[in-house]
Amino acid sequence: MGAALAALDDLAGAFSLVLLTECDSTNSRLLAELPPDDGRVHVLAADVQTSGRGRRGRAWKSWPGASLTFSALWRFAPDAPVPAGLSLVAGLAVARALEELGVEGVQLKWPNDVLVHGRKLAGILVELTPGRGRVPAAVVGIGINLQLPPDADVEYATGVTDLAACLGQAPDASRLLGLVLVQLHRLFEVYAAAGFSALRGAWQQRNAFANLPVNILGEAEALAGTCAGVDDDGALLLQTPGGLRRVLSGEVSLRLA
Ligand code: BTN
């Protein structure tokens, strides 16, 4: 954790960092045992997850040293609106940390996959904690591929990649954790003050599907159109023959047509 603390620098006091050698899922663990609200962001990282979870009920597979996997519990002001677009902000934070490490060609696939040259490098699973009709906190779970085993069976339509392939060698996982947390802290502050609209331009600069024909799968009605970026609340904008449509994140998935 030393390298993470060094990367956090004067933000170190804003975080509580716990590293486990193994756990079922860092998201599940944080949700099951909510840490005290002591003003810090509680981060749980694991070397290996035995039941890592991805979006839409998929698994996030794990091998020792293969990926950086962690979750952070972010609490918002009691009167904050439902945090729309939060998972896009998390994707942007990961993209910026990777760029800081020297990774080139980082792109974002709505709602929150991180791609390099079309291949998936990182995934994000944001889960909101329910609380008496309010949304007091979000568990932001992030998995970044460091060095996948050669025989790793990870399914992704356009393939997967890892940082060893992008950079020539895998970076120090602890330093990468610190860099991502710094970016999350910065961007979540902007988001809390000004909403997703303040970060929309930065997200769209990295939009992997900008102006490309796409299909939206997983809703009752399949949609096809041209990706026209994202709205002020993080909804995907799709130009269809019937006009501009807004697609909310959740149980949908976007594919290049
Ligand atoms: C996806 O690509 O579908 C999202 C993957 C999210 C994986 C991370 S790893 C840390 C955290 N714990 C989990 O069980 N999932 C997230």
Coordinates of C-alpha atoms and ligand atoms in Angstrom, one line a residue:
M1 CA 0.0 0.0 0.0
G2 CA 3.0 2.3 0.3
A3 CA 3.0 3.2 -3.4
A4 CA -0.8 4.0 -3.2
L5 CA -0.2 6.3 -0.3
A6 CA 2.7 8.0 -2.1
A7 CA 0.5 8.6 -5.1
L8 CA -2.4 9.9 -2.9
D9 CA 0.1 12.4 -1.4
D10 CA -1.9 15.0 0.5
L11 CA -5.1 13.1 -0.1
A12 CA -4.0 10.1 1.9
G13 CA -5.9 11.2 4.9
A14 CA -9.2 11.3 2.9
F15 CA -9.1 7.5 2.4
S16 CA -9.1 4.3 4.4
L17 CA -7.3 1.5 2.5
V18 CA -7.7 -2.2 3.2
L19 CA -6.1 -4.9 1.1
L20 CA -7.3 -8.5 1.4
T21 CA -5.4 -11.4 -0.2
E22 CA -8.7 -13.0 -1.1
C23 CA -12.4 -12.2 -0.9
D24 CA -15.6 -13.1 -2.7
S25 CA -16.2 -9.7 -4.3
T26 CA -15.0 -6.3 -3.0
N27 CA -18.3 -4.8 -4.1
S28 CA -20.3 -7.4 -2.3
R29 CA -18.2 -7.2 0.8
L30 CA -18.5 -3.4 1.1
L31 CA -22.3 -3.5 0.5
A32 CA -22.7 -6.3 3.1
E33 CA -20.6 -4.5 5.8
L34 CA -20.9 -0.8 5.2
P35 CA -17.9 0.9 6.9
P36 CA -18.6 3.7 9.4
D37 CA -19.4 7.2 8.0
D38 CA -16.2 8.8 9.4
G39 CA -15.7 11.3 6.5
R40 CA -13.2 9.1 4.7
V41 CA -13.7 7.1 1.5
H42 CA -13.4 3.5 2.4
V43 CA -11.5 1.4 -0.2
L44 CA -11.3 -2.4 -0.2
A45 CA -8.9 -4.1 -2.6
A46 CA -8.3 -7.8 -3.1
D47 CA -5.5 -9.7 -4.7
V48 CA -8.0 -12.4 -5.8
Q49 CA -11.8 -12.4 -5.9
T50 CA -13.5 -15.7 -5.8
S51 CA -16.9 -14.4 -7.0
G52 CA -16.0 -11.1 -8.8
R53 CA -19.1 -9.6 -10.4
G54 CA -19.5 -7.6 -13.6
R55 CA -22.4 -5.7 -15.1
R56 CA -25.6 -7.5 -16.2
G57 CA -24.9 -10.5 -14.1
R58 CA -21.6 -11.4 -15.7
A59 CA -18.6 -12.6 -13.7
W60 CA -15.3 -10.8 -13.4
K61 CA -12.7 -13.6 -13.4
S62 CA -9.7 -13.5 -11.3
W63 CA -6.1 -14.9 -11.3
P64 CA -3.3 -13.9 -8.9
G65 CA -1.6 -10.8 -10.1
A66 CA -3.9 -10.6 -13.2
S67 CA -5.8 -7.5 -12.4
L68 CA -6.2 -4.7 -9.9
T69 CA -9.6 -5.2 -8.3
F70 CA -11.0 -2.8 -5.7
S71 CA -14.2 -1.0 -4.6
A72 CA -14.6 2.4 -3.0
L73 CA -17.6 3.5 -0.9
W74 CA -18.5 7.1 -1.8
R75 CA -20.9 9.0 0.3
F76 CA -22.8 12.0 -1.0
A77 CA -24.4 14.9 0.8
P78 CA -27.7 13.9 2.4
D79 CA -29.6 16.3 0.1
A80 CA -27.7 15.3 -3.1
P81 CA -29.8 14.2 -6.1
V82 CA -29.8 10.6 -7.3
P83 CA -26.3 10.4 -8.8
A84 CA -27.0 10.0 -12.5
G85 CA -24.0 9.6 -14.7
L86 CA -21.8 8.5 -11.8
S87 CA -20.5 5.4 -13.5
L88 CA -19.4 7.4 -16.5
V89 CA -17.5 9.7 -14.2
A90 CA -15.7 6.6 -12.7
G91 CA -14.8 5.5 -16.2
L92 CA -13.4 8.9 -16.9
A93 CA -11.3 8.8 -13.7
V94 CA -9.8 5.4 -14.7
A95 CA -9.1 6.7 -18.2
R96 CA -7.2 9.7 -16.8
A97 CA -5.2 7.6 -14.4
L98 CA -4.2 5.2 -17.2
E99 CA -3.2 8.2 -19.4
E100 CA -1.1 9.5 -16.6
L101 CA 0.7 6.1 -16.6
G102 CA 1.4 6.5 -20.3
V103 CA -1.3 4.3 -21.8
E104 CA -2.2 5.6 -25.3
G105 CA -5.5 5.4 -27.1
V106 CA -7.7 5.0 -24.0
Q107 CA -11.4 5.2 -24.9
L108 CA -14.7 4.8 -23.1
K109 CA -17.5 2.6 -24.1
W110 CA -20.8 3.8 -22.7
P111 CA -21.7 3.3 -20.0
N112 CA -18.4 2.4 -18.5
D113 CA -16.0 0.0 -20.2
V114 CA -12.5 1.2 -20.7
L115 CA -11.0 0.2 -24.0
V116 CA -7.6 0.4 -25.7
H117 CA -7.7 0.0 -29.5
G118 CA -11.2 -1.5 -29.1
R119 CA -10.2 -4.1 -26.6
K120 CA -11.4 -4.1 -23.0
L121 CA -8.8 -3.1 -20.4
A122 CA -11.0 -2.2 -17.4
G123 CA -14.6 -2.6 -16.2
I124 CA -16.6 -0.7 -13.7
L125 CA -19.6 -1.8 -11.6
V126 CA -21.3 1.0 -9.6
E127 CA -24.0 -0.1 -7.1
L128 CA -26.1 2.3 -5.1
T129 CA -26.9 1.5 -1.5
P130 CA -30.6 1.8 -0.8
G131 CA -31.6 3.9 2.2
R132 CA -35.2 4.7 3.0
G133 CA -36.0 6.0 -0.4
R134 CA -32.8 8.0 -0.6
V135 CA -29.4 7.3 -2.2
P136 CA -26.8 8.0 0.4
A137 CA -23.8 6.2 -1.0
A138 CA -22.3 4.4 -4.0
V139 CA -20.0 1.4 -4.2
V140 CA -17.7 2.0 -7.1
G141 CA -16.1 -1.3 -8.1
I142 CA -13.2 -1.2 -10.6
G143 CA -11.2 -4.0 -12.2
I144 CA -8.2 -3.2 -14.4
N145 CA -6.3 -5.9 -16.3
L146 CA -2.6 -5.9 -15.3
Q147 CA -1.4 -9.1 -16.9
L148 CA -3.9 -11.8 -17.8
P149 CA -2.6 -15.4 -18.0
P150 CA -2.1 -16.5 -21.6
D151 CA -4.9 -19.0 -21.4
A152 CA -7.4 -16.6 -19.6
D153 CA -10.9 -17.3 -20.9
V154 CA -12.4 -13.8 -20.7
E155 CA -15.3 -13.2 -23.1
Y156 CA -15.7 -9.8 -24.8
A157 CA -16.9 -9.3 -28.3
T158 CA -13.9 -7.3 -29.4
G159 CA -11.3 -9.0 -27.2
V160 CA -9.5 -8.0 -24.0
T161 CA -6.1 -6.4 -23.3
D162 CA -4.0 -5.8 -20.3
L163 CA -1.5 -3.2 -19.1
A164 CA 1.5 -5.5 -19.7
A165 CA 0.5 -5.4 -23.4
C166 CA -0.1 -1.7 -23.5
L167 CA 3.0 -0.6 -21.6
G168 CA 5.5 -3.4 -22.2
Q169 CA 5.2 -4.4 -18.5
A170 CA 2.6 -4.4 -15.9
P171 CA 2.8 -1.3 -13.6
D172 CA 2.9 -1.5 -9.8
A173 CA -0.7 -2.3 -8.8
S174 CA -0.5 -0.2 -5.6
R175 CA 0.6 2.9 -7.5
L176 CA -2.1 2.5 -10.0
L177 CA -4.6 2.2 -7.2
G178 CA -3.4 5.5 -5.8
L179 CA -3.5 7.2 -9.2
V180 CA -7.1 6.1 -9.8
L181 CA -8.2 7.2 -6.4
V182 CA -6.7 10.6 -6.9
Q183 CA -8.7 11.0 -10.1
L184 CA -11.9 9.7 -8.6
H185 CA -11.5 12.2 -5.8
R186 CA -11.0 15.1 -8.2
L187 CA -13.8 14.2 -10.5
F188 CA -16.3 13.3 -7.9
E189 CA -15.7 16.7 -6.3
V190 CA -16.5 18.4 -9.7
Y191 CA -19.5 16.1 -10.1
A192 CA -20.8 16.8 -6.6
A193 CA -20.5 20.6 -7.2
A194 CA -21.7 20.8 -10.8
G195 CA -23.1 17.4 -11.9
F196 CA -22.2 15.2 -14.8
S197 CA -22.7 18.1 -17.3
A198 CA -19.3 19.6 -16.2
L199 CA -17.5 16.4 -17.2
R200 CA -19.6 15.6 -20.3
G201 CA -17.1 17.1 -22.7
A202 CA -14.1 15.1 -21.3
W203 CA -16.1 11.9 -21.5
Q204 CA -17.2 12.6 -25.1
Q205 CA -13.6 13.2 -26.1
R206 CA -12.9 9.6 -25.3
N207 CA -16.1 8.2 -26.7
A208 CA -15.1 5.0 -28.5
F209 CA -18.3 5.0 -30.6
A210 CA -18.7 8.7 -31.4
N211 CA -20.7 9.1 -34.7
L212 CA -20.6 5.3 -35.4
P213 CA -23.5 3.1 -36.1
V214 CA -24.5 1.1 -33.0
N215 CA -27.1 -1.3 -31.7
I216 CA -28.5 -1.2 -28.2
L217 CA -29.3 -4.6 -26.9
G218 CA -31.0 -5.8 -23.8
E219 CA -34.1 -3.6 -23.7
A220 CA -37.5 -4.9 -24.8
E221 CA -37.2 -2.9 -28.0
A222 CA -33.8 -3.2 -29.7
L223 CA -32.5 0.1 -31.0
A224 CA -30.2 0.9 -33.9
G225 CA -28.8 4.3 -34.7
T226 CA -25.7 6.5 -34.7
C227 CA -24.0 7.3 -31.4
A228 CA -24.5 11.0 -30.8
G229 CA -22.6 11.2 -27.5
V230 CA -24.1 11.5 -24.0
D231 CA -26.6 13.8 -22.4
D232 CA -26.1 16.1 -19.4
D233 CA -27.2 13.3 -17.1
G234 CA -25.0 10.6 -18.7
A235 CA -27.8 9.0 -20.9
L236 CA -26.6 7.8 -24.2
L237 CA -27.9 9.8 -27.2
L238 CA -28.8 7.8 -30.2
Q239 CA -29.7 9.3 -33.5
T240 CA -32.3 7.0 -35.0
P241 CA -34.5 7.3 -38.2
G242 CA -37.3 8.2 -35.8
G243 CA -35.4 11.0 -34.1
L244 CA -33.0 11.5 -31.2
R245 CA -33.5 8.9 -28.5
R246 CA -32.1 8.9 -24.9
V247 CA -31.0 5.5 -23.6
L248 CA -30.5 5.2 -19.8
S249 CA -27.8 2.9 -18.5
G250 CA -28.8 -0.2 -16.6
E251 CA -29.7 -3.4 -18.3
V252 CA -28.6 -2.4 -21.8
S253 CA -25.5 -3.0 -23.8
L254 CA -24.1 -1.2 -26.8
R255 CA -22.5 -2.9 -29.8
L256 CA -20.9 -1.6 -33.0
A257 CA -23.5 -2.3 -35.7
Ligands
BTN1 C1 -17.9 -5.1 -15.9 O1 -17.0 -5.0 -16.8 O2 -18.9 -5.7 -16.2 C2 -17.7 -4.6 -14.6 C3 -16.5 -5.3 -13.9 C4 -16.3 -4.8 -12.5 C5 -15.3 -5.6 -11.7 C6 -14.9 -5.0 -10.4 S1 -13.5 -5.9 -9.7 C7 -13.8 -5.0 -8.2 C8 -15.3 -5.0 -8.0 N1 -15.7 -6.2 -7.3 C9 -16.5 -6.9 -8.1 O3 -17.1 -8.0 -7.8 N2 -16.7 -6.3 -9.3 C10 -16.0 -5.0 -9.3

